[in-house]
GROMACS .gro file of C-alpha atoms in nm:
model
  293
    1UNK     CA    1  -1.357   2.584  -1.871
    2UNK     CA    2  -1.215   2.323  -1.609
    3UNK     CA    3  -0.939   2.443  -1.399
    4UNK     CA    4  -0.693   2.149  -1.251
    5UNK     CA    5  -0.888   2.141  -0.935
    6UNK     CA    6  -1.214   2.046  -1.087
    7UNK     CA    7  -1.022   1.779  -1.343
    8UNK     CA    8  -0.862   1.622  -1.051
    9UNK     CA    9  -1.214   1.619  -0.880
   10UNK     CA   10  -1.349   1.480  -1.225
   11UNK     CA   11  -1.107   1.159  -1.238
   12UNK     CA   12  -1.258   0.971  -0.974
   13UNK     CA   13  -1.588   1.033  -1.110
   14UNK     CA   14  -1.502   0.942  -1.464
   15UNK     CA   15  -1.329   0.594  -1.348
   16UNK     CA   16  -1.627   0.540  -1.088
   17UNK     CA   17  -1.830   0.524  -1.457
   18UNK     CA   18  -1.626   0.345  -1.627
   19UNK     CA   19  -1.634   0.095  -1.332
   20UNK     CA   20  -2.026   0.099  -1.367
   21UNK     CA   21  -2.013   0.072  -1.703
   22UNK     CA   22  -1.768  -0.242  -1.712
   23UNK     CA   23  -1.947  -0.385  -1.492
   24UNK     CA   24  -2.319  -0.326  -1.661
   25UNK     CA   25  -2.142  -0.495  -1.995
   26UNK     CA   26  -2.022  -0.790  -1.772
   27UNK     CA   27  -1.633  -0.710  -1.770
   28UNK     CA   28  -1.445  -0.682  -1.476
   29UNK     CA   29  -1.184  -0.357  -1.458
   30UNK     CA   30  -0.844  -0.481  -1.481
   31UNK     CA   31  -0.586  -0.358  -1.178
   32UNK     CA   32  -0.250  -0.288  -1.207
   33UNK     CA   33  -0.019  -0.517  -1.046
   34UNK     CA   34   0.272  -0.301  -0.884
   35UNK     CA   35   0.606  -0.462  -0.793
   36UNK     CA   36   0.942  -0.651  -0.951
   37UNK     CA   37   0.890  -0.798  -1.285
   38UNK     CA   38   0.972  -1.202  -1.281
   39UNK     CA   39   1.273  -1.146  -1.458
   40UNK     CA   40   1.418  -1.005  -1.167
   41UNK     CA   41   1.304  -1.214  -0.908
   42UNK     CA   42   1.435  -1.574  -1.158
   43UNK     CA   43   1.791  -1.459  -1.025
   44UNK     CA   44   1.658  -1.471  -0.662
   45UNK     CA   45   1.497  -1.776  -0.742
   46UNK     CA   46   1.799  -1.957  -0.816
   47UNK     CA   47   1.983  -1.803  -0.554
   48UNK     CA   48   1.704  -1.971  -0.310
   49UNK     CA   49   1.745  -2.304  -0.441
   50UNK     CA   50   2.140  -2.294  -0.398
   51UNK     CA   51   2.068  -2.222  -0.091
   52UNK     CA   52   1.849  -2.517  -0.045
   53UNK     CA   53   2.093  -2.782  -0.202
   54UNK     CA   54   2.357  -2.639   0.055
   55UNK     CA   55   2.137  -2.696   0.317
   56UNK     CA   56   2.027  -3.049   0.169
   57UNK     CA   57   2.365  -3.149   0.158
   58UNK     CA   58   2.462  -3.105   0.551
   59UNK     CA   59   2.111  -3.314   0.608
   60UNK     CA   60   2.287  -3.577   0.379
   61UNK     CA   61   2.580  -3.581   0.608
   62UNK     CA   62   2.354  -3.607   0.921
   63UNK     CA   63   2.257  -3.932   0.782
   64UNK     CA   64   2.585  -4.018   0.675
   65UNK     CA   65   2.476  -3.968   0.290
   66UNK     CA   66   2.789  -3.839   0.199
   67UNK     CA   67   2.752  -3.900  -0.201
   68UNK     CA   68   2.440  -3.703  -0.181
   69UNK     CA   69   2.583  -3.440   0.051
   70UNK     CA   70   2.887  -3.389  -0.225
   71UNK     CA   71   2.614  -3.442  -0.485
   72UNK     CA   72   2.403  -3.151  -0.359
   73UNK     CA   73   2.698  -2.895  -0.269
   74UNK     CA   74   2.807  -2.920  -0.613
   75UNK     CA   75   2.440  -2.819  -0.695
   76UNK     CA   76   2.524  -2.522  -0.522
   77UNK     CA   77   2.815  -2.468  -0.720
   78UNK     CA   78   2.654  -2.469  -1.062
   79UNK     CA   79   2.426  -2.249  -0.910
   80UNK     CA   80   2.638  -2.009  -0.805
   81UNK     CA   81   2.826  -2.003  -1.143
   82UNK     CA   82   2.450  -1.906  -1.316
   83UNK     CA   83   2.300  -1.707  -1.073
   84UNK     CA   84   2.502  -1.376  -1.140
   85UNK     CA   85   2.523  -1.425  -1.507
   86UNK     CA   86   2.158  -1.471  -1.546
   87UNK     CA   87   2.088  -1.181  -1.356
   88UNK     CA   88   2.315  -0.960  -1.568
   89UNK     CA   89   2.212  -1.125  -1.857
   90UNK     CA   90   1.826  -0.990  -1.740
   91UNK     CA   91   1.962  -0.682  -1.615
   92UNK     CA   92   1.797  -0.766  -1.292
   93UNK     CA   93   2.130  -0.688  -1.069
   94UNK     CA   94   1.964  -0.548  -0.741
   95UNK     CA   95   2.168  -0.470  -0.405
   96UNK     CA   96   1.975  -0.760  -0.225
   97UNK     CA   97   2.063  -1.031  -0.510
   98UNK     CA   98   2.413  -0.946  -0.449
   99UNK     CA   99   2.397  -0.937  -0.031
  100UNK     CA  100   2.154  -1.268  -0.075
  101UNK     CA  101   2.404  -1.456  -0.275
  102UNK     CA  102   2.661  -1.382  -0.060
  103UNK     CA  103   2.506  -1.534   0.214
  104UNK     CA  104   2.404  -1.809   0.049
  105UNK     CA  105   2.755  -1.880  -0.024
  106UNK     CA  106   2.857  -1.846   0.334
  107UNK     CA  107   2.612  -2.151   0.356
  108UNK     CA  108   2.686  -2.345   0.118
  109UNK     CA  109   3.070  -2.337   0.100
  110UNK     CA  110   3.149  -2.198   0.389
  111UNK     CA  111   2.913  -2.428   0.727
  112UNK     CA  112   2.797  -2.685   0.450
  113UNK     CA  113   3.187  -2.855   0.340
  114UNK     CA  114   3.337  -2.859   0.693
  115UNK     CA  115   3.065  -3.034   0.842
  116UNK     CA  116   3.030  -3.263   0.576
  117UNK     CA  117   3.377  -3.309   0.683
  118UNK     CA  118   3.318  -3.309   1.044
  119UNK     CA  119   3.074  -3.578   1.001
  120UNK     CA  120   3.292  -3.750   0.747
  121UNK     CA  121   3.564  -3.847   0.978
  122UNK     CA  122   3.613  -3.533   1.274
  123UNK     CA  123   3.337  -3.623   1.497
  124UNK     CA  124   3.503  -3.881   1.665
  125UNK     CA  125   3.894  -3.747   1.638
  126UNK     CA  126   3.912  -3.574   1.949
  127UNK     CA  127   3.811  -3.231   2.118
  128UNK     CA  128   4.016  -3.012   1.906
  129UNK     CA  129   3.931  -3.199   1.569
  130UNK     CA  130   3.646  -2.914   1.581
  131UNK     CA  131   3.935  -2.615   1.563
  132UNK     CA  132   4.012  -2.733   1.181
  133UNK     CA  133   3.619  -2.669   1.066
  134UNK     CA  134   3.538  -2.328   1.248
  135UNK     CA  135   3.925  -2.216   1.091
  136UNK     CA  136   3.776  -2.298   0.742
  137UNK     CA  137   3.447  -2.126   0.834
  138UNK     CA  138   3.588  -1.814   0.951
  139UNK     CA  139   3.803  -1.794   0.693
  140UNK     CA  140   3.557  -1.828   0.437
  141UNK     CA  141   3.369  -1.529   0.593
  142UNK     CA  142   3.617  -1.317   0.617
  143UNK     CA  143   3.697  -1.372   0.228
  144UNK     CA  144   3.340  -1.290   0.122
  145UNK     CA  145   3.389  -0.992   0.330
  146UNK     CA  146   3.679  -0.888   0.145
  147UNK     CA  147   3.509  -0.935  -0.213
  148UNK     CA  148   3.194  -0.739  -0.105
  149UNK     CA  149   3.410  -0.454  -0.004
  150UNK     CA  150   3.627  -0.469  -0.323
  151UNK     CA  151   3.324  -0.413  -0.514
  152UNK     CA  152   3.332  -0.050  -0.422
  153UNK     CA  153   3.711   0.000  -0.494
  154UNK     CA  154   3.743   0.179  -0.783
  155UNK     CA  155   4.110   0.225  -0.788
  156UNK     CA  156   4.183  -0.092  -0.905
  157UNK     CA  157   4.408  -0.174  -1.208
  158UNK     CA  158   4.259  -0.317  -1.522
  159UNK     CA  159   4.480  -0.614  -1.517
  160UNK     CA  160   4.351  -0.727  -1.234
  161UNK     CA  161   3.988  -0.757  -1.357
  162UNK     CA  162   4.035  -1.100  -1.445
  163UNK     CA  163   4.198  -1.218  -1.117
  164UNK     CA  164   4.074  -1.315  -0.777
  165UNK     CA  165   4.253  -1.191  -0.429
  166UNK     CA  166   4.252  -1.545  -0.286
  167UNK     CA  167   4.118  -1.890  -0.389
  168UNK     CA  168   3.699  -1.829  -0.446
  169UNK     CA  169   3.401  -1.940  -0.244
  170UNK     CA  170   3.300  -2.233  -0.464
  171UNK     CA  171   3.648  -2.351  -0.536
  172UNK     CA  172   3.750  -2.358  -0.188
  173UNK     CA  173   3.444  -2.590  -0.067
  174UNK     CA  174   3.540  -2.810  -0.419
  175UNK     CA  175   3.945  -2.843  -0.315
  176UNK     CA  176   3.862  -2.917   0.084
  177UNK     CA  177   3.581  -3.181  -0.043
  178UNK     CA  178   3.895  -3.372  -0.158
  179UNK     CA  179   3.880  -3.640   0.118
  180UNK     CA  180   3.536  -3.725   0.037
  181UNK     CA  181   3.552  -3.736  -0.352
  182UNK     CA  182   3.886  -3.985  -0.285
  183UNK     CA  183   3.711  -4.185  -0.035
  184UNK     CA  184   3.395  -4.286  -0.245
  185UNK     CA  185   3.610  -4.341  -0.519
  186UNK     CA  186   3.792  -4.576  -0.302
  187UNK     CA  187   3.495  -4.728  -0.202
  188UNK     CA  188   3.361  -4.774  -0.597
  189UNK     CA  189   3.677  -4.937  -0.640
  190UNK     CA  190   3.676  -5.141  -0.314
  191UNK     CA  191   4.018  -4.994  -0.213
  192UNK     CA  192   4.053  -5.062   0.164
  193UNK     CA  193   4.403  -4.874   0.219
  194UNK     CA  194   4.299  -4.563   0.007
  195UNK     CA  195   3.947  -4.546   0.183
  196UNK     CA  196   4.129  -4.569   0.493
  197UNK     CA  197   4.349  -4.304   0.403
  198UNK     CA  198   4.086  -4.037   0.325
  199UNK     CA  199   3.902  -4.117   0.620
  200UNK     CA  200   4.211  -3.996   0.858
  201UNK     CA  201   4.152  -3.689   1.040
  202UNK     CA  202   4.473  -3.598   0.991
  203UNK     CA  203   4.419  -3.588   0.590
  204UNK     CA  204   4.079  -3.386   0.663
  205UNK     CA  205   4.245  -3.182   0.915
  206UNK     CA  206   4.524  -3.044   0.646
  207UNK     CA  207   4.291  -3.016   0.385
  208UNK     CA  208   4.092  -2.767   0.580
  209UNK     CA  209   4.363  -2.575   0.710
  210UNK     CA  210   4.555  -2.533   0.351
  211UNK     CA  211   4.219  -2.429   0.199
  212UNK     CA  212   4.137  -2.185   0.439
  213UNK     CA  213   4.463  -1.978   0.419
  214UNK     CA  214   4.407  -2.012   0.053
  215UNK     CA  215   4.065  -1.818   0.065
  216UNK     CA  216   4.259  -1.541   0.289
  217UNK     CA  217   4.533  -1.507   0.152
  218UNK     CA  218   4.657  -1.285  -0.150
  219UNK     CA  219   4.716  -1.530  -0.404
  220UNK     CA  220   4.611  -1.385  -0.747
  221UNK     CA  221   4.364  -1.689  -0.918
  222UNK     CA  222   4.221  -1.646  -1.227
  223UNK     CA  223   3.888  -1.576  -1.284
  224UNK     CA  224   3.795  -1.725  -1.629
  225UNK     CA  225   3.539  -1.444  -1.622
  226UNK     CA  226   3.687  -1.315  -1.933
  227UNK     CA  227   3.960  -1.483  -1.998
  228UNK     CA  228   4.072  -1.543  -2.369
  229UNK     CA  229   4.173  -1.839  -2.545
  230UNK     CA  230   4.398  -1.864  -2.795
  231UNK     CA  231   4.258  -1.950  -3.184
  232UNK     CA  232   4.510  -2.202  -3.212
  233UNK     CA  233   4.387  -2.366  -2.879
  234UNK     CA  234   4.027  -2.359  -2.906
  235UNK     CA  235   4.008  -2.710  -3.044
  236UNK     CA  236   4.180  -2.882  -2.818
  237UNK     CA  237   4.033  -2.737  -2.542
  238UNK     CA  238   3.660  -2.824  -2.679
  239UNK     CA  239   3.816  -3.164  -2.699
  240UNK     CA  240   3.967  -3.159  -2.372
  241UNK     CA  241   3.650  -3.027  -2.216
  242UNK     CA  242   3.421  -3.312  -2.417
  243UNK     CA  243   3.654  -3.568  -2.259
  244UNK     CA  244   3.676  -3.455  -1.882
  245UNK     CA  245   3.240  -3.430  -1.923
  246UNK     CA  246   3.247  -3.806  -2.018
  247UNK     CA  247   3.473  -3.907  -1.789
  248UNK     CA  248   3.301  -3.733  -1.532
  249UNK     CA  249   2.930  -3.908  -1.618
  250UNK     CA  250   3.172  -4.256  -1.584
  251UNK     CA  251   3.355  -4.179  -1.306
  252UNK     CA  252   3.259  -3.839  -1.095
  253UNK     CA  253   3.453  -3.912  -0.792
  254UNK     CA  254   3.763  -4.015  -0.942
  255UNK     CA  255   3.714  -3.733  -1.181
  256UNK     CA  256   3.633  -3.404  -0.943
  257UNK     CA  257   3.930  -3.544  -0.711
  258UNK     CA  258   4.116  -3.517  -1.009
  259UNK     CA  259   3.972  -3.145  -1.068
  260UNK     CA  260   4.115  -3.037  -0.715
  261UNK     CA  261   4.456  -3.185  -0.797
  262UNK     CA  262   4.476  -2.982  -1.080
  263UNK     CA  263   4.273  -2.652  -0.949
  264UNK     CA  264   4.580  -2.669  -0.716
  265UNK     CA  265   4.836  -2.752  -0.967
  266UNK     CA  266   4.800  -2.446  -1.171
  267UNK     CA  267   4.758  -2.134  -0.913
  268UNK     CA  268   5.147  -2.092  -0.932
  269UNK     CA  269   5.069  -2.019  -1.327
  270UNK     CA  270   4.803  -1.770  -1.230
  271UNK     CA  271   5.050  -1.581  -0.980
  272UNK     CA  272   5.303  -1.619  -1.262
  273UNK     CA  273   5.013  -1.478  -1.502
  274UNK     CA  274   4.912  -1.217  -1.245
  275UNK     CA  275   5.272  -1.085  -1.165
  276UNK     CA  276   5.358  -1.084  -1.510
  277UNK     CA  277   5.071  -0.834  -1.638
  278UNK     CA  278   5.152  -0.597  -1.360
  279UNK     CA  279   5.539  -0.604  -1.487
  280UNK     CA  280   5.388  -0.504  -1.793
  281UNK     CA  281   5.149  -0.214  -1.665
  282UNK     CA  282   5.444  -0.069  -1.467
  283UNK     CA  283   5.689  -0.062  -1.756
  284UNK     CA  284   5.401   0.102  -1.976
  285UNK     CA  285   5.358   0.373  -1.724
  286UNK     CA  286   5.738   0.429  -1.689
  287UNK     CA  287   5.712   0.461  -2.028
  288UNK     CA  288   5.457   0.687  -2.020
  289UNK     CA  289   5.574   0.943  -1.800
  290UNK     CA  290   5.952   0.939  -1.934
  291UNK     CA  291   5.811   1.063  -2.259
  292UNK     CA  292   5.855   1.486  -2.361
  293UNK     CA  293   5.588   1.699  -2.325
   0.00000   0.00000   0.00000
């Protein structure tokens, strides 16, 4: 009778023989690999080359590139957008995904937009033309900040799932990009006055300071996350979406200027939106409580 001391004693043995006897028939003992599966590391992976394309893009600027530089931040967008979703999608959410992507987006729309813009027209404006890009840069910190710790709040109502405190990350580095998505659609079109235009400090200068109390402030935005579309509005907006895709293969300058515009354009509707569903959650409670035993 073998007690458990003598069958743990026994297991070595017995594998030591099977390892022999593997090895007498020509077959090699397979090992067991420990770590992450590849599934979770593909949401890492992406996160890594967002990263990159952020990084690309200030080299871009460096060489005064700047069509590549816009080209390769708005790599980092679509990115961005996939990253998260995949890893959901996977179920490969870890702790260090989420603290990795947010410093990648500190990168990439945070340093990587205002010194594209510094390069774009700042460098030369003066000593305080600099005070502009680290305002947009600490501002953009101090917004990821305040969605990392948000994560934890569980208090939070359920209308306000589908909204944003402040404009996001990759939106912010898309609106202050304006000047540079107008100015190389100037120069497609050989424009001289509008190309001059976007290449005034001054126009950079704004652009980075309105964005950057946009990212701090606490502007409701919509999050599209889940937001639902009407049946009756589902067709044009396939439509809609089909034509803005063409015209942005045609014309992408013209066309992601025209995206910023209209970004811009419809955060009053989100407040509205936002401000409007709360009305609703406070009657319902008033409600609520008013009512009999």
């Amino acid at each position: 009778m073998t007690t458990p001391e003598t069958a743990d004693i026994s297991r070595p043995a017995r594998r030591r023989r099977i390892r022999r006897r593997l090895r007498r028939m020509g077959r090699t003992p397979r090992t067991r690999v420990r770590g992450p599966s590849f599934n979770r590391l593909i949401p890492n992976i992406l996160t890594m080359l967002g990263l990159c394309a952020g990084l690309s893009g200030m080299r871009f600027a460096l060489e005064h590139r700047f069509a590549h530089a816009a080209v390769a931040l708005l790599i980092a967008a679509c990115i961005d957008g996939l990253d998260g979703r995949i890893a959901r999608l996977l179920r490969g959410t870890t702790r260090f995904g989420a603290e990795f992507d947010s410093l990648s987006d500190f990168v990439c729309f945070g340093v990587a937009p205002s010194f594209v813009l510094l390069m774009w027209c700042l460098e030369d404006a003066g000593r305080y033309a600099f005070v502009p890009c680290i305002m947009f840069t600490v501002c953009m910190a101090l917004r990821l900040a305040r969605f990392n710790a948000s994560l934890d709040d569980d208090d939070k109502p359920d209308y306000s799932a589908n909204f944003f405190t402040g404009v996001p990350a990759p939106a912010g580095a898309g609106i202050v990009l304006f000047p540079v998505f107008l100015g190389l659609e100037a120069d497609r079109m050989h424009a001289e006055g509008l190309s001059a235009f976007a290449r005034e400090p001054i126009v950079s200068a704004i652009c980075l300071i309105l964005t950057a109390l946009l990212l701090v402030s606490t502007l409701p935005v919509w999050s599209f996350k889940n937001f639902k579309v009407p049946a009756r509005y589902v067709l044009p907006l396939m439509l809609g979406t089909g034509l803005y895709a063409a015209v942005l293969v045609a014309d992408p300058w013209g066309a992601l200027a025209a995206a910023g515009l209209f970004y811009v354009a419809i955060l009053p509707f989100s407040r509205r939106s936002y401000h409007r569903l709360r009305k609703a959650a406070e009657d319902m409670s008033e409600t609520v409580d008013e009512e009999p035993a």
